[in-house]
PDB file of C-alpha atoms in Angstrom:
ATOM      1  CA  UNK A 110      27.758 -31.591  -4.694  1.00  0.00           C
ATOM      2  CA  UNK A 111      24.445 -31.388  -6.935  1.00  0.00           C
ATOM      3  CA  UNK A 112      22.718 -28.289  -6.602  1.00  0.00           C
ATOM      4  CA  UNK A 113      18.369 -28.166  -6.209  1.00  0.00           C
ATOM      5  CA  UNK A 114      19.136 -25.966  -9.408  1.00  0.00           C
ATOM      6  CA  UNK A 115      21.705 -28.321 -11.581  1.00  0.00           C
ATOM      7  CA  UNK A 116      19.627 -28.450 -15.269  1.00  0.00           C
ATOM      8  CA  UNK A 117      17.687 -25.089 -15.162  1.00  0.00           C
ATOM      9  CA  UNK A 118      20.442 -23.431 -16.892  1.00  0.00           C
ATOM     10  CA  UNK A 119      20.426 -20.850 -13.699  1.00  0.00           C
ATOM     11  CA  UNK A 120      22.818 -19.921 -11.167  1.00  0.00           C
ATOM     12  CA  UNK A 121      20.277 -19.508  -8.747  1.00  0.00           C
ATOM     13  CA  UNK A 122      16.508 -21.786  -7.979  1.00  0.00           C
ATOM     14  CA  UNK A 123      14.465 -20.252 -10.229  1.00  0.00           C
ATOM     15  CA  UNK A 124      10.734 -20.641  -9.511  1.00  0.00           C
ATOM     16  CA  UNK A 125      10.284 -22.500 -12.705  1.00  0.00           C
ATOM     17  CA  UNK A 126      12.303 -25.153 -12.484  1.00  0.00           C
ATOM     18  CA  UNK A 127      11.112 -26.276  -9.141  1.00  0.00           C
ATOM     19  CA  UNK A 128       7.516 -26.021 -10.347  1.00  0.00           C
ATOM     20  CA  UNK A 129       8.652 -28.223 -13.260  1.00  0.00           C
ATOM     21  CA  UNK A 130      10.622 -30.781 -11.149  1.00  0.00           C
ATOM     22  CA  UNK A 131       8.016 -30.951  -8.683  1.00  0.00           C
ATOM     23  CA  UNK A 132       4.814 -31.059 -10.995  1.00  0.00           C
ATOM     24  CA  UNK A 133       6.335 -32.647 -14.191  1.00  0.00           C
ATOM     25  CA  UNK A 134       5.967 -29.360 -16.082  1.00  0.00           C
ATOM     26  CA  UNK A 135       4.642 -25.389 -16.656  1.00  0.00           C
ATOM     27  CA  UNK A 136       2.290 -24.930 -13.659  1.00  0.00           C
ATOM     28  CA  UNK A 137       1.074 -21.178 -13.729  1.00  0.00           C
ATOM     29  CA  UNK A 138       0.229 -18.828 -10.815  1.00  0.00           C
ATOM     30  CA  UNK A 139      -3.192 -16.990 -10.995  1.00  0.00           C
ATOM     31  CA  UNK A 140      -3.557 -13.653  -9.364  1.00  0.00           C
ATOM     32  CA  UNK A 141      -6.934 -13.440  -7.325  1.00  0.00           C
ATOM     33  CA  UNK A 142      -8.342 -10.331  -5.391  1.00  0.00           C
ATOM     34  CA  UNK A 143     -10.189 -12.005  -2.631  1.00  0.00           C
ATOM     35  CA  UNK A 144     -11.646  -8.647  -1.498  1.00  0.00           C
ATOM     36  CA  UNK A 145      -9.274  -7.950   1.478  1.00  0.00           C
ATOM     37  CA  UNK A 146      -8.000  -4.922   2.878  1.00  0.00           C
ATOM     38  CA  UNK A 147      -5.288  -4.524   5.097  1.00  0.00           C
ATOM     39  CA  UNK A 148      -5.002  -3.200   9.106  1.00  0.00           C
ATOM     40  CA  UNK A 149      -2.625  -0.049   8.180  1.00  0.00           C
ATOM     41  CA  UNK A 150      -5.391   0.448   5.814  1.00  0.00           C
ATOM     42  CA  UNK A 151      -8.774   0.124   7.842  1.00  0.00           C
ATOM     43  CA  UNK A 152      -6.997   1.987  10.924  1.00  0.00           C
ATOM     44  CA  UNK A 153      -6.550  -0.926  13.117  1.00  0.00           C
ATOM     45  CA  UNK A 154      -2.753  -0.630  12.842  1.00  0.00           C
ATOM     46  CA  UNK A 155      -2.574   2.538  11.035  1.00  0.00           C
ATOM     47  CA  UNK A 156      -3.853   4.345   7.860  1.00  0.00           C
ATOM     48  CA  UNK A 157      -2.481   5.245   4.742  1.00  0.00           C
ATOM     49  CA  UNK A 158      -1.081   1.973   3.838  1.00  0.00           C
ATOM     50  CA  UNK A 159       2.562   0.752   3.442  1.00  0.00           C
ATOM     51  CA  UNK A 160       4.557   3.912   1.584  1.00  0.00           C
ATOM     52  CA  UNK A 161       4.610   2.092  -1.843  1.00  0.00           C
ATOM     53  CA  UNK A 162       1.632   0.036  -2.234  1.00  0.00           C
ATOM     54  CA  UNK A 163      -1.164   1.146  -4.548  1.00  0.00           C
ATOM     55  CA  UNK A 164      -4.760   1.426  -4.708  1.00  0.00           C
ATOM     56  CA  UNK A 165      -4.902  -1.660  -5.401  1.00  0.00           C
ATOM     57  CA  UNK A 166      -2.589  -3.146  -2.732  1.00  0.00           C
ATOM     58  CA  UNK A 167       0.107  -4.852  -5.047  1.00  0.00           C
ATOM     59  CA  UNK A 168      -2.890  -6.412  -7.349  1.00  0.00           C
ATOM     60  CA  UNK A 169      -2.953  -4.304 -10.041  1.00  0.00           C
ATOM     61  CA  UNK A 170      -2.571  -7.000 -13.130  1.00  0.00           C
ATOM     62  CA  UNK A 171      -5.598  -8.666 -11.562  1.00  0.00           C
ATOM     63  CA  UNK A 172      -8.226  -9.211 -14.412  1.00  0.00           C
ATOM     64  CA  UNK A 173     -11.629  -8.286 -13.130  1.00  0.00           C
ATOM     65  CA  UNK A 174     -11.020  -7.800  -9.553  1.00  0.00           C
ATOM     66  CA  UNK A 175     -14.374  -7.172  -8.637  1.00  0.00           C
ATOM     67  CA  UNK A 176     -15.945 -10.577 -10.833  1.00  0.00           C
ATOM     68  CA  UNK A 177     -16.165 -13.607  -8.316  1.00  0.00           C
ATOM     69  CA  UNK A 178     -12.976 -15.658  -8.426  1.00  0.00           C
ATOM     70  CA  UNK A 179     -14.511 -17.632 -11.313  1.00  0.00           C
ATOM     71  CA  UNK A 180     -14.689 -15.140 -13.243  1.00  0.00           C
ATOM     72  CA  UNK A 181     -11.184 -13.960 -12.053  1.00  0.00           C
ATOM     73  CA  UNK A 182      -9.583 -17.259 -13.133  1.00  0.00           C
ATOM     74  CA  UNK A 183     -11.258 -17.831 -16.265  1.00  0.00           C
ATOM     75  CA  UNK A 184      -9.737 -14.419 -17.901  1.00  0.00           C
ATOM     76  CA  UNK A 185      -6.582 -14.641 -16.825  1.00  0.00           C
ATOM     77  CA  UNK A 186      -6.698 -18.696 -18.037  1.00  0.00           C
ATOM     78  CA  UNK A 187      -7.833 -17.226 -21.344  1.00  0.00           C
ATOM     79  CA  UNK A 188      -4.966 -14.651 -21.646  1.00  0.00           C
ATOM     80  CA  UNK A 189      -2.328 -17.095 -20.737  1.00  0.00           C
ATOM     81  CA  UNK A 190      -3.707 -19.970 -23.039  1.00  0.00           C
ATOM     82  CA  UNK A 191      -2.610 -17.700 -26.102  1.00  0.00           C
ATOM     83  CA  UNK A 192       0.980 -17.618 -24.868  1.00  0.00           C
ATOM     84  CA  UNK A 193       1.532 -21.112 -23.442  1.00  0.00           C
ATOM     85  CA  UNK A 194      -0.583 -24.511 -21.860  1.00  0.00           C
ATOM     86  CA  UNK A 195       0.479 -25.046 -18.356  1.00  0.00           C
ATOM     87  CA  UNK A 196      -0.250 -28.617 -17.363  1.00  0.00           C
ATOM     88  CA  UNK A 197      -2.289 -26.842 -13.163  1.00  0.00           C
ATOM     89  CA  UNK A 198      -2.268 -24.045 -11.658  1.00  0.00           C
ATOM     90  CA  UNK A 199      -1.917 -22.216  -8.317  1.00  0.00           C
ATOM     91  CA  UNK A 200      -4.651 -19.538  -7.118  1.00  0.00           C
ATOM     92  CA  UNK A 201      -2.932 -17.036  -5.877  1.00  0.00           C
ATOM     93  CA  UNK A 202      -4.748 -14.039  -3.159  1.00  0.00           C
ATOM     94  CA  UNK A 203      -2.163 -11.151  -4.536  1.00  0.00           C
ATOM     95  CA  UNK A 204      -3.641  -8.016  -3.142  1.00  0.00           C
ATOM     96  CA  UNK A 205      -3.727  -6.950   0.169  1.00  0.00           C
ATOM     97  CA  UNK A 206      -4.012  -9.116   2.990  1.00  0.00           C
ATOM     98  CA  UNK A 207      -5.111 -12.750   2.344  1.00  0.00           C
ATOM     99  CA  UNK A 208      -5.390 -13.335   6.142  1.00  0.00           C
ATOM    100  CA  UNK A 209      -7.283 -10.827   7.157  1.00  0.00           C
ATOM    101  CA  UNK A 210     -10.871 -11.622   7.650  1.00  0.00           C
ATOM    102  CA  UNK A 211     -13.245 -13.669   9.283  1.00  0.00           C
ATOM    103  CA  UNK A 212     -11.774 -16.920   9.318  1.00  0.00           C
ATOM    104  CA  UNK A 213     -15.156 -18.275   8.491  1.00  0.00           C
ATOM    105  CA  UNK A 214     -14.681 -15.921   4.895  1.00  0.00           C
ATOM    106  CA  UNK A 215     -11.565 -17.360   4.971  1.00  0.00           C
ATOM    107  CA  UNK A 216     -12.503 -20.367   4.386  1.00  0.00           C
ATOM    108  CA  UNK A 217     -15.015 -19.948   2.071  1.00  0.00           C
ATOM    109  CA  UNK A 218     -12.465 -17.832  -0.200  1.00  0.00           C
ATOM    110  CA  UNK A 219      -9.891 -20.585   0.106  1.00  0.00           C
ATOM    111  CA  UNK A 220     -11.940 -23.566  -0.525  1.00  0.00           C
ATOM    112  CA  UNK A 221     -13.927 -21.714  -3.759  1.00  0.00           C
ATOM    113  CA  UNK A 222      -9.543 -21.318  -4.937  1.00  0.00           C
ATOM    114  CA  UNK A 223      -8.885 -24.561  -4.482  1.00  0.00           C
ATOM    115  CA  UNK A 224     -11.961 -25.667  -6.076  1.00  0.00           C
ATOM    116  CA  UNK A 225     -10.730 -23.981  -9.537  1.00  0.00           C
ATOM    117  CA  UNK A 226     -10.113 -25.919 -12.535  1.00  0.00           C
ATOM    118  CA  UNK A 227      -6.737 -27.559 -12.499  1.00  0.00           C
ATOM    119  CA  UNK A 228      -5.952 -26.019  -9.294  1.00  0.00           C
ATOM    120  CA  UNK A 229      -2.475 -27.832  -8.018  1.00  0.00           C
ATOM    121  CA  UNK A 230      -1.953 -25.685  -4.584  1.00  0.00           C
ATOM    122  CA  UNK A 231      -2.944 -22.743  -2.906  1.00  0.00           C
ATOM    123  CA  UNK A 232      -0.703 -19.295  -1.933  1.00  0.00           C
ATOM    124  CA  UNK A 233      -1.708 -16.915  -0.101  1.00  0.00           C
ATOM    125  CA  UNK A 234      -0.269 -13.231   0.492  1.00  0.00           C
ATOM    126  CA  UNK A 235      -0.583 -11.702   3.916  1.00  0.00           C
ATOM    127  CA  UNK A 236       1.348  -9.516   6.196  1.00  0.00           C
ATOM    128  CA  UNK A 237       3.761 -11.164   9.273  1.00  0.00           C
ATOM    129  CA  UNK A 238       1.293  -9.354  11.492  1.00  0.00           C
ATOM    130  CA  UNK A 239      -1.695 -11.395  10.248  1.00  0.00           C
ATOM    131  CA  UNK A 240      -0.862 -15.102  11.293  1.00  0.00           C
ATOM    132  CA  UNK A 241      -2.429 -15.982  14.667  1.00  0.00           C
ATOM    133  CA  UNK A 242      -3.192 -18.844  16.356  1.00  0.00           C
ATOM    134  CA  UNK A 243      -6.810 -19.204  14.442  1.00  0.00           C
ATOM    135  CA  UNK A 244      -5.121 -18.323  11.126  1.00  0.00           C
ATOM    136  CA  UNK A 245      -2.721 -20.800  11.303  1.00  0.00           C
ATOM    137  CA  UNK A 246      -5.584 -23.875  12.406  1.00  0.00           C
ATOM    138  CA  UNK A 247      -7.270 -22.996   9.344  1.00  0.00           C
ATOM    139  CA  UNK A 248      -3.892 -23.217   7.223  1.00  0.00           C
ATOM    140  CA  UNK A 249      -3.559 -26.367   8.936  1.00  0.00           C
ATOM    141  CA  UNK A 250      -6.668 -28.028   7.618  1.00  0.00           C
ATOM    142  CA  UNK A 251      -5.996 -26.301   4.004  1.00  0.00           C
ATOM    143  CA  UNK A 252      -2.364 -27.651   3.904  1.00  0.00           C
ATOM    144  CA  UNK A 253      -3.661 -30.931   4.267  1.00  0.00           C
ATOM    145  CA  UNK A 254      -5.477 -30.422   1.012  1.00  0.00           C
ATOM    146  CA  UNK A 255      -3.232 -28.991  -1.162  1.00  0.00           C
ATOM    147  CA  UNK A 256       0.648 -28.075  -1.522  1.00  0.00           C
ATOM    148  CA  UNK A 257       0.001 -24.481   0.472  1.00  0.00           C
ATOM    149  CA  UNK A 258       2.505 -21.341   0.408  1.00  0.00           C
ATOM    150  CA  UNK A 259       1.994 -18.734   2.639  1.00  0.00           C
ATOM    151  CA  UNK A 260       3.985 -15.227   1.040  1.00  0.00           C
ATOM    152  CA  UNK A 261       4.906 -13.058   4.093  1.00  0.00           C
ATOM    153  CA  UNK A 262       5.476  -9.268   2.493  1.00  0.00           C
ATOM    154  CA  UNK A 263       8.717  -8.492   5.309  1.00  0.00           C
ATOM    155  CA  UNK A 264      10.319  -6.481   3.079  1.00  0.00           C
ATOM    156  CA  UNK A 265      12.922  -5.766   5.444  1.00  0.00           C
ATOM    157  CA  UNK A 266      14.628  -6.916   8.534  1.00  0.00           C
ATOM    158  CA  UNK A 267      15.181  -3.067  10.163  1.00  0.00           C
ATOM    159  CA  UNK A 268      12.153  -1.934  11.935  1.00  0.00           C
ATOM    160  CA  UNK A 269      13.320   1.801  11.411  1.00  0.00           C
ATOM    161  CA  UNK A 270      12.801   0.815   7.700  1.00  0.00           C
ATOM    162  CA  UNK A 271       9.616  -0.592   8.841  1.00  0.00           C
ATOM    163  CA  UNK A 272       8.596   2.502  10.442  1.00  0.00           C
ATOM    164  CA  UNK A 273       9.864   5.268   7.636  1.00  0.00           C
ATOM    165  CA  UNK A 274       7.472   3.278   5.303  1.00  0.00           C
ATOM    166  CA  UNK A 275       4.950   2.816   7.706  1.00  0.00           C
ATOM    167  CA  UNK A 276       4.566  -0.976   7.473  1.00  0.00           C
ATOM    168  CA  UNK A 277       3.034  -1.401  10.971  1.00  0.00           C
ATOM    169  CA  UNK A 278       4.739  -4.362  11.564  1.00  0.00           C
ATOM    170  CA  UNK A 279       8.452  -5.124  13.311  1.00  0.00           C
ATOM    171  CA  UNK A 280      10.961  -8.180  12.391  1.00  0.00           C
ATOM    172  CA  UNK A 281       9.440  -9.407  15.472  1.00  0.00           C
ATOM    173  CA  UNK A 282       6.220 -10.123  13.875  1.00  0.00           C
ATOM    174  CA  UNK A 283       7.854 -11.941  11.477  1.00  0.00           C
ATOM    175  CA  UNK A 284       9.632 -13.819  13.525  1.00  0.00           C
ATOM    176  CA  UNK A 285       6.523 -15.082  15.681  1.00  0.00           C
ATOM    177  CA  UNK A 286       4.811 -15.733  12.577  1.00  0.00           C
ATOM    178  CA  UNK A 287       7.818 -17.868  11.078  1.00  0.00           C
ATOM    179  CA  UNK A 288       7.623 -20.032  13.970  1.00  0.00           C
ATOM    180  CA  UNK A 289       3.850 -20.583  14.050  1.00  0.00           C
ATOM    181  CA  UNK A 290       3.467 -21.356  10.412  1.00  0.00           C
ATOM    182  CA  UNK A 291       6.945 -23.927  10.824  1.00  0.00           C
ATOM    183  CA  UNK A 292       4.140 -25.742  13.008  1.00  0.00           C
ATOM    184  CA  UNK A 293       2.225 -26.777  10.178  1.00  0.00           C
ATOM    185  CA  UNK A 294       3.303 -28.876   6.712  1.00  0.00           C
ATOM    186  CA  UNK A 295       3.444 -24.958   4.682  1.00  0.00           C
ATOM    187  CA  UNK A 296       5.619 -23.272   2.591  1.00  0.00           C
ATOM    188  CA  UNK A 297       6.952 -20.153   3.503  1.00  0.00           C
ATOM    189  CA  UNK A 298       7.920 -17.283   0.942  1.00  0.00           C
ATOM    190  CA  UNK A 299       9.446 -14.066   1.858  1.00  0.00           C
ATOM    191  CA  UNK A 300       9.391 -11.076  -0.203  1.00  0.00           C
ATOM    192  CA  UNK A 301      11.787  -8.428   0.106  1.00  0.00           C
ATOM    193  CA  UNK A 302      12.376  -4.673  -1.506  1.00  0.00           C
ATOM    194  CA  UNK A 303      15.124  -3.082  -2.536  1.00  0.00           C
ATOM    195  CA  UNK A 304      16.133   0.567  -2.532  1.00  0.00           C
ATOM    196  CA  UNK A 305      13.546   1.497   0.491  1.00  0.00           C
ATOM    197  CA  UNK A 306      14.146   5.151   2.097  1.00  0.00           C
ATOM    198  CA  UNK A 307      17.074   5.063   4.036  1.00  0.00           C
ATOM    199  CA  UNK A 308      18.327   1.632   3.190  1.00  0.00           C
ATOM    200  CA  UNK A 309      22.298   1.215   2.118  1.00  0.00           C
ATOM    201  CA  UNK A 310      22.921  -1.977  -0.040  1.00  0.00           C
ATOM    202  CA  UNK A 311      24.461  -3.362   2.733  1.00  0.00           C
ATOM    203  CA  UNK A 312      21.329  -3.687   5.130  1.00  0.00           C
ATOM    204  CA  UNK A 313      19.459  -5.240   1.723  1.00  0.00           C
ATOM    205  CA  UNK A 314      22.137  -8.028   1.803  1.00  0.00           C
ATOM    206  CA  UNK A 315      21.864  -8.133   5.771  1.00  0.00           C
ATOM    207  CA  UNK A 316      17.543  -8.867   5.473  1.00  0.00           C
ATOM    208  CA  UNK A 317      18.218 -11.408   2.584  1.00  0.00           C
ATOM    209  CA  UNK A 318      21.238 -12.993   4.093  1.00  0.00           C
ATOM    210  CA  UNK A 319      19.112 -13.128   7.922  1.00  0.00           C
ATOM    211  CA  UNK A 320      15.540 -14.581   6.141  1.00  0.00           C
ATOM    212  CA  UNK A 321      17.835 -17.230   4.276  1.00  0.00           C
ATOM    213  CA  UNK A 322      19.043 -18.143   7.755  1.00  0.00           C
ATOM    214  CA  UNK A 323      15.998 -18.680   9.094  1.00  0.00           C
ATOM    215  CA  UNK A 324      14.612 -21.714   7.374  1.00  0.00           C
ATOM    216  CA  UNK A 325      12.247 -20.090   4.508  1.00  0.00           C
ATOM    217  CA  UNK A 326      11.124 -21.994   1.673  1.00  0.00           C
ATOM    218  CA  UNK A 327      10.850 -19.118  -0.967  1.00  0.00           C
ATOM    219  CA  UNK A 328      11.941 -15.003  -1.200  1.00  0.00           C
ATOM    220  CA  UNK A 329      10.544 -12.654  -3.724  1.00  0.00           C
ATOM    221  CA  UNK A 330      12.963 -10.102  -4.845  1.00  0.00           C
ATOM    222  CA  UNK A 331      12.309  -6.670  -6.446  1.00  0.00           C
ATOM    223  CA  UNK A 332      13.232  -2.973  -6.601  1.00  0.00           C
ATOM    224  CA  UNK A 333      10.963  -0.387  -4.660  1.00  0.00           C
ATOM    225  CA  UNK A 334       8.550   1.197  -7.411  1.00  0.00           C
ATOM    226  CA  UNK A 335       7.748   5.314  -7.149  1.00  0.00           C
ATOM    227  CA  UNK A 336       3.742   4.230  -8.153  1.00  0.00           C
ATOM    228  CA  UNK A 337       1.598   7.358  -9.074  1.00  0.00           C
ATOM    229  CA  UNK A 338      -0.954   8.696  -5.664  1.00  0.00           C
ATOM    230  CA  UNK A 339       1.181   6.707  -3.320  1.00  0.00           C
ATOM    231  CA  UNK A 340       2.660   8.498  -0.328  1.00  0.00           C
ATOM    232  CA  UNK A 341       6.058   7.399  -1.719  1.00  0.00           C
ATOM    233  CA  UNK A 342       5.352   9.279  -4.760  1.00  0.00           C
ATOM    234  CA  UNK A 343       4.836  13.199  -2.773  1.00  0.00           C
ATOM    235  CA  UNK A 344       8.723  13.076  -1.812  1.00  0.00           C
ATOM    236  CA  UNK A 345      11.736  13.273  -3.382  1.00  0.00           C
ATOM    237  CA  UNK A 346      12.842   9.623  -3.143  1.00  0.00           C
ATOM    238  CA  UNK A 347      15.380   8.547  -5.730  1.00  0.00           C
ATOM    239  CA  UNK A 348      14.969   4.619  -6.691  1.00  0.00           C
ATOM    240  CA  UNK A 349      18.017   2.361  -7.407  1.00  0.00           C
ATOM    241  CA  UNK A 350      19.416   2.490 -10.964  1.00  0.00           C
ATOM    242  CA  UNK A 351      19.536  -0.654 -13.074  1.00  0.00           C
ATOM    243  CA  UNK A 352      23.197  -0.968 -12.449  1.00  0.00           C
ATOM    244  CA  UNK A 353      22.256  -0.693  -8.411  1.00  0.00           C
ATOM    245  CA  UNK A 354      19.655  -2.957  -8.324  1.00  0.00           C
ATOM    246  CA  UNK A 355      21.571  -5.868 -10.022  1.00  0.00           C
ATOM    247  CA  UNK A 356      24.428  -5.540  -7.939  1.00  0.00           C
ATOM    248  CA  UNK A 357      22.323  -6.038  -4.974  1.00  0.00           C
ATOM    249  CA  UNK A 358      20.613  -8.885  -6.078  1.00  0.00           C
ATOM    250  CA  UNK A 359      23.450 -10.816  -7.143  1.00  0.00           C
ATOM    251  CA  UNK A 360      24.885 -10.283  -3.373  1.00  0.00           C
ATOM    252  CA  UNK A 361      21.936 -11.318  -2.436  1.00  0.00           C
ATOM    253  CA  UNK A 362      21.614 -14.333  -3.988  1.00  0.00           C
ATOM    254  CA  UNK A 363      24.770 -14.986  -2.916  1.00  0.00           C
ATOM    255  CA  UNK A 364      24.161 -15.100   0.510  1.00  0.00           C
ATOM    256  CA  UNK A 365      20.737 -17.198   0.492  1.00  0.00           C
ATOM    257  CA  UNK A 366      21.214 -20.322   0.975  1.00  0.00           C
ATOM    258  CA  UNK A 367      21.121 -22.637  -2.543  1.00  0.00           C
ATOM    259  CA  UNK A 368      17.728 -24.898  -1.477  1.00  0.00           C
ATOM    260  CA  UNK A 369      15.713 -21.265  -1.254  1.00  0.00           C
ATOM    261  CA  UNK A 370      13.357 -21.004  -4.171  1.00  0.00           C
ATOM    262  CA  UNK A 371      14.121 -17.426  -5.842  1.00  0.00           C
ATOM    263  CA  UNK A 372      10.458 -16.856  -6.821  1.00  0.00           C
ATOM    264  CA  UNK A 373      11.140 -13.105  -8.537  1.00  0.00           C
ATOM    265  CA  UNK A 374      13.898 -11.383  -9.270  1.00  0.00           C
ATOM    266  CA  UNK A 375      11.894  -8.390 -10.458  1.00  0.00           C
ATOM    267  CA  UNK A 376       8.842  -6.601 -10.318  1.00  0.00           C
ATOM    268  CA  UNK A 377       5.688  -5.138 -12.796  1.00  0.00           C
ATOM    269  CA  UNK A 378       4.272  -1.547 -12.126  1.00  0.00           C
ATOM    270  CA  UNK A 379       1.052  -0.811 -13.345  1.00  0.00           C
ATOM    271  CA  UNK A 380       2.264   1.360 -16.580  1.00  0.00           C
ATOM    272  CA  UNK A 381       0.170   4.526 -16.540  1.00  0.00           C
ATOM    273  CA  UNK A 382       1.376   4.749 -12.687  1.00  0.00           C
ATOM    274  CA  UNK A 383       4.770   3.782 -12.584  1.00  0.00           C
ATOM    275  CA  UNK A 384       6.890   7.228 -12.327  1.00  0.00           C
ATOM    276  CA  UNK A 385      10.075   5.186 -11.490  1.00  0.00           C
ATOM    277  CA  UNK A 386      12.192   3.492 -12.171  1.00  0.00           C
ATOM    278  CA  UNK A 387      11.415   3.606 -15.952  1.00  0.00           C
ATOM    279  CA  UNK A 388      14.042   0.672 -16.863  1.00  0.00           C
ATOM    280  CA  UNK A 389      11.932  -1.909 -14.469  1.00  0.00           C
ATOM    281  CA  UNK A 390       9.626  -1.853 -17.325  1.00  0.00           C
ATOM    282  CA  UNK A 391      11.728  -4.061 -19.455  1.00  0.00           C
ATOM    283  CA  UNK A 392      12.031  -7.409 -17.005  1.00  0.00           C
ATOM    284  CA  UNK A 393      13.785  -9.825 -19.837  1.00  0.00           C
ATOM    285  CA  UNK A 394      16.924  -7.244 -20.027  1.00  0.00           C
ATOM    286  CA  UNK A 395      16.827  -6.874 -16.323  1.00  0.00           C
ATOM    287  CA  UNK A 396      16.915 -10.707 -15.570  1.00  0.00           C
ATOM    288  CA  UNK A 397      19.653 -10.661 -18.249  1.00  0.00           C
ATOM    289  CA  UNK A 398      21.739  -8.228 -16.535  1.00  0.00           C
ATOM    290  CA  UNK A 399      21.554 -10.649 -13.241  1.00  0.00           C
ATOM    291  CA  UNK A 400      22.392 -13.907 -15.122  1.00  0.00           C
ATOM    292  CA  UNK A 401      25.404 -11.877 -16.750  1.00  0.00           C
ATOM    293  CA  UNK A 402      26.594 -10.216 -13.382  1.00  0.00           C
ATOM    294  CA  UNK A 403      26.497 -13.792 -12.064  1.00  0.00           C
ATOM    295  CA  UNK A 404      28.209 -15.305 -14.941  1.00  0.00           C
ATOM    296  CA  UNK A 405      31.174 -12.104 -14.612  1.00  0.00           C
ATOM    297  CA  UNK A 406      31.702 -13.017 -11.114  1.00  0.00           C
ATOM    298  CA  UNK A 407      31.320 -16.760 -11.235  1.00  0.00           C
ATOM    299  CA  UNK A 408      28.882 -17.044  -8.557  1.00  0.00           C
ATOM    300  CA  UNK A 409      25.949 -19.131  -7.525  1.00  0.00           C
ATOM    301  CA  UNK A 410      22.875 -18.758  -4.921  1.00  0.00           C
ATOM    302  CA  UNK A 411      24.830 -19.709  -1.874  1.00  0.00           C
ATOM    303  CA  UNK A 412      28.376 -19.189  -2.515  1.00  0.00           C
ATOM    304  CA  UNK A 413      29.408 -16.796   0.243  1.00  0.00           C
ATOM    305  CA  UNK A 414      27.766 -18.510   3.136  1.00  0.00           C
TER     306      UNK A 414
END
């Protein structure tokens, strides 16, 4: 049986190659900081933020995050253009909460994204928590635009996770907001850490093996990051080794089904503020290690459903 992956030279759906197959070739993503802040943030949830998550609510690498999203999108297009020519691109709200606002601002945000040069679709990063019923009309009408992802940060499946990280949110948000987005012609990307307090390897495999069975389009994998003035950082939390975190993954992968679009397999912390783990800096020998792990147990995305 042909796998959605057969030709990338992967054992797993790498992002790229369904970009390629589904655009005709290199389509890049464009971070965006649309301004948002978050409801564990502003107090209507809670305060303090999710554990791990910086100042700058998982945008750090944004270029200019305070220009207008013109200006945004032009200096990131500039760096990238000296590496490589991508043939469109996808906005993409990164930090914080890309749901949470006004849906009037909403809109506005959205349609200025979508009205960015080359723009081929639209993603959008939010929290399971922040996908009502007026959310999701307005996702409506923007999916029948443009191809839309919607990135739900779950993280995890255990709400006692949930809670020792304070991500004000339960599996049973996710779950409500899974089935209101399924309503509407989206895809759906999951992203999910690794090595979070308390968490054995096997509850990581449990989360990615229970998203995988729940119809997503898309998970994000990475390890948990010890980021400099984060609450994370003021205990004595040990992160996964190298050796940890690529044993994980590959069970992971194993257990998601094979048409799920692996859109990260690893993870960027600012420099100056990453205090751990150090050997997440170097993401070409850590996607290495996966592809060899795979390779030394002869295994493919999906072989141990």
């Amino acid at each position: 049986m042909a796998l959605p992956f057969d030709g990338s030279g992967k054992r797993f759906y790498p992002y790229f190659w369904y970009l390629k197959t589904k655009y005709g070739g290199r389509v890049a993503k464009v971070p965006l900081d649309g301004g948002f802040t978050c409801p564990n943030r502003d107090g209507a949830k809670g305060v303090g933020g999710c554990c791990y998550c910086s100042a700058a609510g998982s945008g750090d690498f944004i270029a200019q995050p305070q220009a207008p999203l013109r200006a945004q999108f032009d200096r990131y297009r500039t760096q990238m253009l000296q590496k490589w020519q991508p043939i469109g691109y996808i906005p993409y709200f990164q930090s914080f909460t890309g749901t949470y606002a006004p849906v009037s601002r909403l809109r506005a945000l959205y349609s200025e994204a979508l009205a960015l040069p080359g723009a081929v679709g639209l993603s959008i990063a939010t929290r399971p928590d922040c996908v009502g019923e007026e959310v999701c009309a307005l996702l409506a009408q923007v999916a029948q635009q443009t191809d839309l992802t919607v990135e739900l940060g779950v993280q995890t499946v255990f709400d006692d996770t949930a809670a020792r990280c304070n991500l004000c949110h339960t599996f049973a948000d996710f779950a409500q907001a899974l089935e209101r987005l399924r309503r509407i012609p989206v895809s759906v990307c999951v992203h999910l850490i690794d090595g979070l307090p308390g968490e054995t390897p096997e509850q990581m495999v449990q989360s990615a093996r229970l998203v995988g069975s729940m119809g997503v389009d898309a998970v994000k994998l990475h390890a948990l990051h010890l980021l400099r003035g984060t609450p994370l950082a003021r205990t004595d939390h040990v992160c996964l080794t190298m050796e940890q975190y690529v044993s994980v993954v590959c069970d992971q992968l194993e257990v998601l089904p094979p048409q799920v679009v692996i859109q990260r397999l690893t993870g960027d912390g600012k420099g100056e503020d990453l205090l751990a783990p150090d050997w997440s800096r170097n993401k070409r020998a850590v996607l290495a290690a996966i592809d060899r792990e795979l390779r030394r147990r002869g295994s493919v995305q999906g072989c141990r459903l």
